[in-house]
């Protein structure tokens, strides 16, 4: 195994897709360790074929550059600034970005940069948790607040939330402002129907918190929430997103410290392959 994602076959200048690792996990509230997520996802990528049977495409036909990781910070504002700066620098030429977390806070860094570049964007979130708190543990730059930060930046009406099955009453008030599809009302089959009907007339960024999956499929995450979707359904949902004008996506909250079998990192690596093949 190497220090690069298996499919990273290109130099920076020639690449159409950039992979950026973000080993940040300081605001984690339950089980820490997502700082090791990018490394685990890269390692797991070595188990994957270049060819996707479901998509009938080979990832070797796409030019991918692995930009490595951002520096390691314990302060969330420093982490967010560097992620934004690195994203801006990588995307100067309008390429596609794939982020590897790290805790969910990192997505705000990427979205900030994308907002700067494209002005008008929408974000589709897959997550067990609504992540709409205004602050958590006296910190507003927290994984528990990431969709609130993003909503304030791009407008809550441009936030689409799927798979949600956990949130407190206070933060769920903000969900009235977003496009909110909680899992108890919209299961995987209904998510596919919603996406089929949905039109988003903007560039779209997709953020995938691995805990959207049931802990049976993805136990290696800091705040597991029972009653989630299956891996097979996740791939169907991912592929159904390709009708949107997607400019990048991330996979966050993979925690190798509690991923004894490595299946969570494996799932994340396969999401990266299928996501790149579907969107890029
Ligand atoms: Mn989250």
PDB file of N, CA, C and O in Angstrom, residues 3 19-24 35-40 42 66-72 82-83 86 100-101:
ATOM      1  N   UNK A   3       1.141   5.843   0.039  1.00  0.00           N
ATOM      2  CA  UNK A   3       0.598   7.016   0.718  1.00  0.00           C
ATOM      3  C   UNK A   3      -0.402   7.768  -0.154  1.00  0.00           C
ATOM      4  O   UNK A   3      -0.950   8.780   0.244  1.00  0.00           O
ATOM      5  N   UNK A  19      -7.877  14.805  -4.996  1.00  0.00           N
ATOM      6  CA  UNK A  19      -8.235  14.215  -3.704  1.00  0.00           C
ATOM      7  C   UNK A  19      -7.470  14.965  -2.614  1.00  0.00           C
ATOM      8  O   UNK A  19      -6.255  15.173  -2.732  1.00  0.00           O
ATOM      9  N   UNK A  20      -8.176  15.366  -1.558  1.00  0.00           N
ATOM     10  CA  UNK A  20      -7.544  16.095  -0.455  1.00  0.00           C
ATOM     11  C   UNK A  20      -7.939  15.445   0.873  1.00  0.00           C
ATOM     12  O   UNK A  20      -9.129  15.323   1.179  1.00  0.00           O
ATOM     13  N   UNK A  21      -6.934  15.014   1.645  1.00  0.00           N
ATOM     14  CA  UNK A  21      -7.187  14.452   2.968  1.00  0.00           C
ATOM     15  C   UNK A  21      -7.222  15.553   4.019  1.00  0.00           C
ATOM     16  O   UNK A  21      -6.457  16.516   3.950  1.00  0.00           O
ATOM     17  N   UNK A  22      -8.111  15.400   4.981  1.00  0.00           N
ATOM     18  CA  UNK A  22      -8.273  16.435   6.018  1.00  0.00           C
ATOM     19  C   UNK A  22      -8.305  15.773   7.394  1.00  0.00           C
ATOM     20  O   UNK A  22      -9.367  15.498   7.937  1.00  0.00           O
ATOM     21  N   UNK A  23      -7.126  15.508   7.956  1.00  0.00           N
ATOM     22  CA  UNK A  23      -7.044  14.730   9.203  1.00  0.00           C
ATOM     23  C   UNK A  23      -7.318  15.563  10.450  1.00  0.00           C
ATOM     24  O   UNK A  23      -6.450  15.745  11.291  1.00  0.00           O
ATOM     25  N   UNK A  24      -8.527  16.055  10.540  1.00  0.00           N
ATOM     26  CA  UNK A  24      -8.894  16.916  11.671  1.00  0.00           C
ATOM     27  C   UNK A  24      -9.998  16.241  12.494  1.00  0.00           C
ATOM     28  O   UNK A  24     -10.979  15.749  11.925  1.00  0.00           O
ATOM     29  N   UNK A  35      -8.989  11.600  12.669  1.00  0.00           N
ATOM     30  CA  UNK A  35      -7.768  12.148  12.075  1.00  0.00           C
ATOM     31  C   UNK A  35      -7.025  11.074  11.269  1.00  0.00           C
ATOM     32  O   UNK A  35      -6.246  11.396  10.377  1.00  0.00           O
ATOM     33  N   UNK A  36      -7.263   9.810  11.599  1.00  0.00           N
ATOM     34  CA  UNK A  36      -6.623   8.715  10.858  1.00  0.00           C
ATOM     35  C   UNK A  36      -7.478   8.228   9.686  1.00  0.00           C
ATOM     36  O   UNK A  36      -7.112   7.282   8.991  1.00  0.00           O
ATOM     37  N   UNK A  37      -8.609   8.885   9.468  1.00  0.00           N
ATOM     38  CA  UNK A  37      -9.527   8.476   8.400  1.00  0.00           C
ATOM     39  C   UNK A  37      -8.931   8.513   6.996  1.00  0.00           C
ATOM     40  O   UNK A  37      -9.017   7.529   6.260  1.00  0.00           O
ATOM     41  N   UNK A  38      -8.308   9.652   6.602  1.00  0.00           N
ATOM     42  CA  UNK A  38      -7.777   9.715   5.235  1.00  0.00           C
ATOM     43  C   UNK A  38      -6.783   8.588   4.938  1.00  0.00           C
ATOM     44  O   UNK A  38      -6.823   7.979   3.862  1.00  0.00           O
ATOM     45  N   UNK A  39      -5.925   8.304   5.915  1.00  0.00           N
ATOM     46  CA  UNK A  39      -4.936   7.233   5.723  1.00  0.00           C
ATOM     47  C   UNK A  39      -5.634   5.881   5.548  1.00  0.00           C
ATOM     48  O   UNK A  39      -5.278   5.090   4.676  1.00  0.00           O
ATOM     49  N   UNK A  40      -6.638   5.615   6.367  1.00  0.00           N
ATOM     50  CA  UNK A  40      -7.340   4.327   6.305  1.00  0.00           C
ATOM     51  C   UNK A  40      -8.097   4.173   4.984  1.00  0.00           C
ATOM     52  O   UNK A  40      -8.142   3.076   4.412  1.00  0.00           O
ATOM     53  N   UNK A  42      -7.301   5.632   2.135  1.00  0.00           N
ATOM     54  CA  UNK A  42      -6.295   5.392   1.086  1.00  0.00           C
ATOM     55  C   UNK A  42      -5.832   3.936   1.118  1.00  0.00           C
ATOM     56  O   UNK A  42      -5.726   3.284   0.081  1.00  0.00           O
ATOM     57  N   UNK A  66      -3.698  12.904  -6.172  1.00  0.00           N
ATOM     58  CA  UNK A  66      -3.854  12.893  -4.720  1.00  0.00           C
ATOM     59  C   UNK A  66      -2.982  13.998  -4.135  1.00  0.00           C
ATOM     60  O   UNK A  66      -1.751  13.919  -4.166  1.00  0.00           O
ATOM     61  N   UNK A  67      -3.630  15.046  -3.627  1.00  0.00           N
ATOM     62  CA  UNK A  67      -2.906  16.230  -3.120  1.00  0.00           C
ATOM     63  C   UNK A  67      -2.404  16.036  -1.696  1.00  0.00           C
ATOM     64  O   UNK A  67      -1.900  16.980  -1.086  1.00  0.00           O
ATOM     65  N   UNK A  68      -2.547  14.824  -1.161  1.00  0.00           N
ATOM     66  CA  UNK A  68      -2.079  14.579   0.199  1.00  0.00           C
ATOM     67  C   UNK A  68      -3.043  15.161   1.220  1.00  0.00           C
ATOM     68  O   UNK A  68      -4.217  15.401   0.932  1.00  0.00           O
ATOM     69  N   UNK A  69      -2.514  15.393   2.401  1.00  0.00           N
ATOM     70  CA  UNK A  69      -3.353  15.878   3.503  1.00  0.00           C
ATOM     71  C   UNK A  69      -3.072  17.350   3.805  1.00  0.00           C
ATOM     72  O   UNK A  69      -1.969  17.840   3.572  1.00  0.00           O
ATOM     73  N   UNK A  70      -4.062  18.010   4.378  1.00  0.00           N
ATOM     74  CA  UNK A  70      -3.811  19.312   4.986  1.00  0.00           C
ATOM     75  C   UNK A  70      -2.940  19.088   6.222  1.00  0.00           C
ATOM     76  O   UNK A  70      -2.863  17.977   6.752  1.00  0.00           O
ATOM     77  N   UNK A  71      -2.288  20.164   6.687  1.00  0.00           N
ATOM     78  CA  UNK A  71      -1.519  20.050   7.921  1.00  0.00           C
ATOM     79  C   UNK A  71      -2.446  19.687   9.062  1.00  0.00           C
ATOM     80  O   UNK A  71      -3.652  19.905   8.986  1.00  0.00           O
ATOM     81  N   UNK A  72      -1.858  19.171  10.114  1.00  0.00           N
ATOM     82  CA  UNK A  72      -2.666  18.771  11.266  1.00  0.00           C
ATOM     83  C   UNK A  72      -2.832  19.923  12.239  1.00  0.00           C
ATOM     84  O   UNK A  72      -1.852  20.523  12.688  1.00  0.00           O
ATOM     85  N   UNK A  82      -7.177  26.395   6.495  1.00  0.00           N
ATOM     86  CA  UNK A  82      -6.257  25.713   5.577  1.00  0.00           C
ATOM     87  C   UNK A  82      -7.011  24.893   4.530  1.00  0.00           C
ATOM     88  O   UNK A  82      -6.636  24.866   3.359  1.00  0.00           O
ATOM     89  N   UNK A  83      -8.085  24.225   4.952  1.00  0.00           N
ATOM     90  CA  UNK A  83      -8.872  23.441   3.992  1.00  0.00           C
ATOM     91  C   UNK A  83      -9.411  24.347   2.888  1.00  0.00           C
ATOM     92  O   UNK A  83      -9.343  24.020   1.698  1.00  0.00           O
ATOM     93  N   UNK A  86      -6.448  25.453   0.624  1.00  0.00           N
ATOM     94  CA  UNK A  86      -6.008  24.348  -0.253  1.00  0.00           C
ATOM     95  C   UNK A  86      -7.037  24.076  -1.346  1.00  0.00           C
ATOM     96  O   UNK A  86      -6.686  23.832  -2.500  1.00  0.00           O
ATOM     97  N   UNK A 100     -11.426  13.763   1.838  1.00  0.00           N
ATOM     98  CA  UNK A 100     -11.448  12.632   2.762  1.00  0.00           C
ATOM     99  C   UNK A 100     -11.306  13.170   4.186  1.00  0.00           C
ATOM    100  O   UNK A 100     -10.301  13.795   4.521  1.00  0.00           O
ATOM    101  N   UNK A 101     -12.350  12.928   5.033  1.00  0.00           N
ATOM    102  CA  UNK A 101     -12.245  13.370   6.430  1.00  0.00           C
ATOM    103  C   UNK A 101     -11.608  12.307   7.281  1.00  0.00           C
ATOM    104  O   UNK A 101     -11.368  11.202   6.826  1.00  0.00           O
TER     105      UNK A 101
END
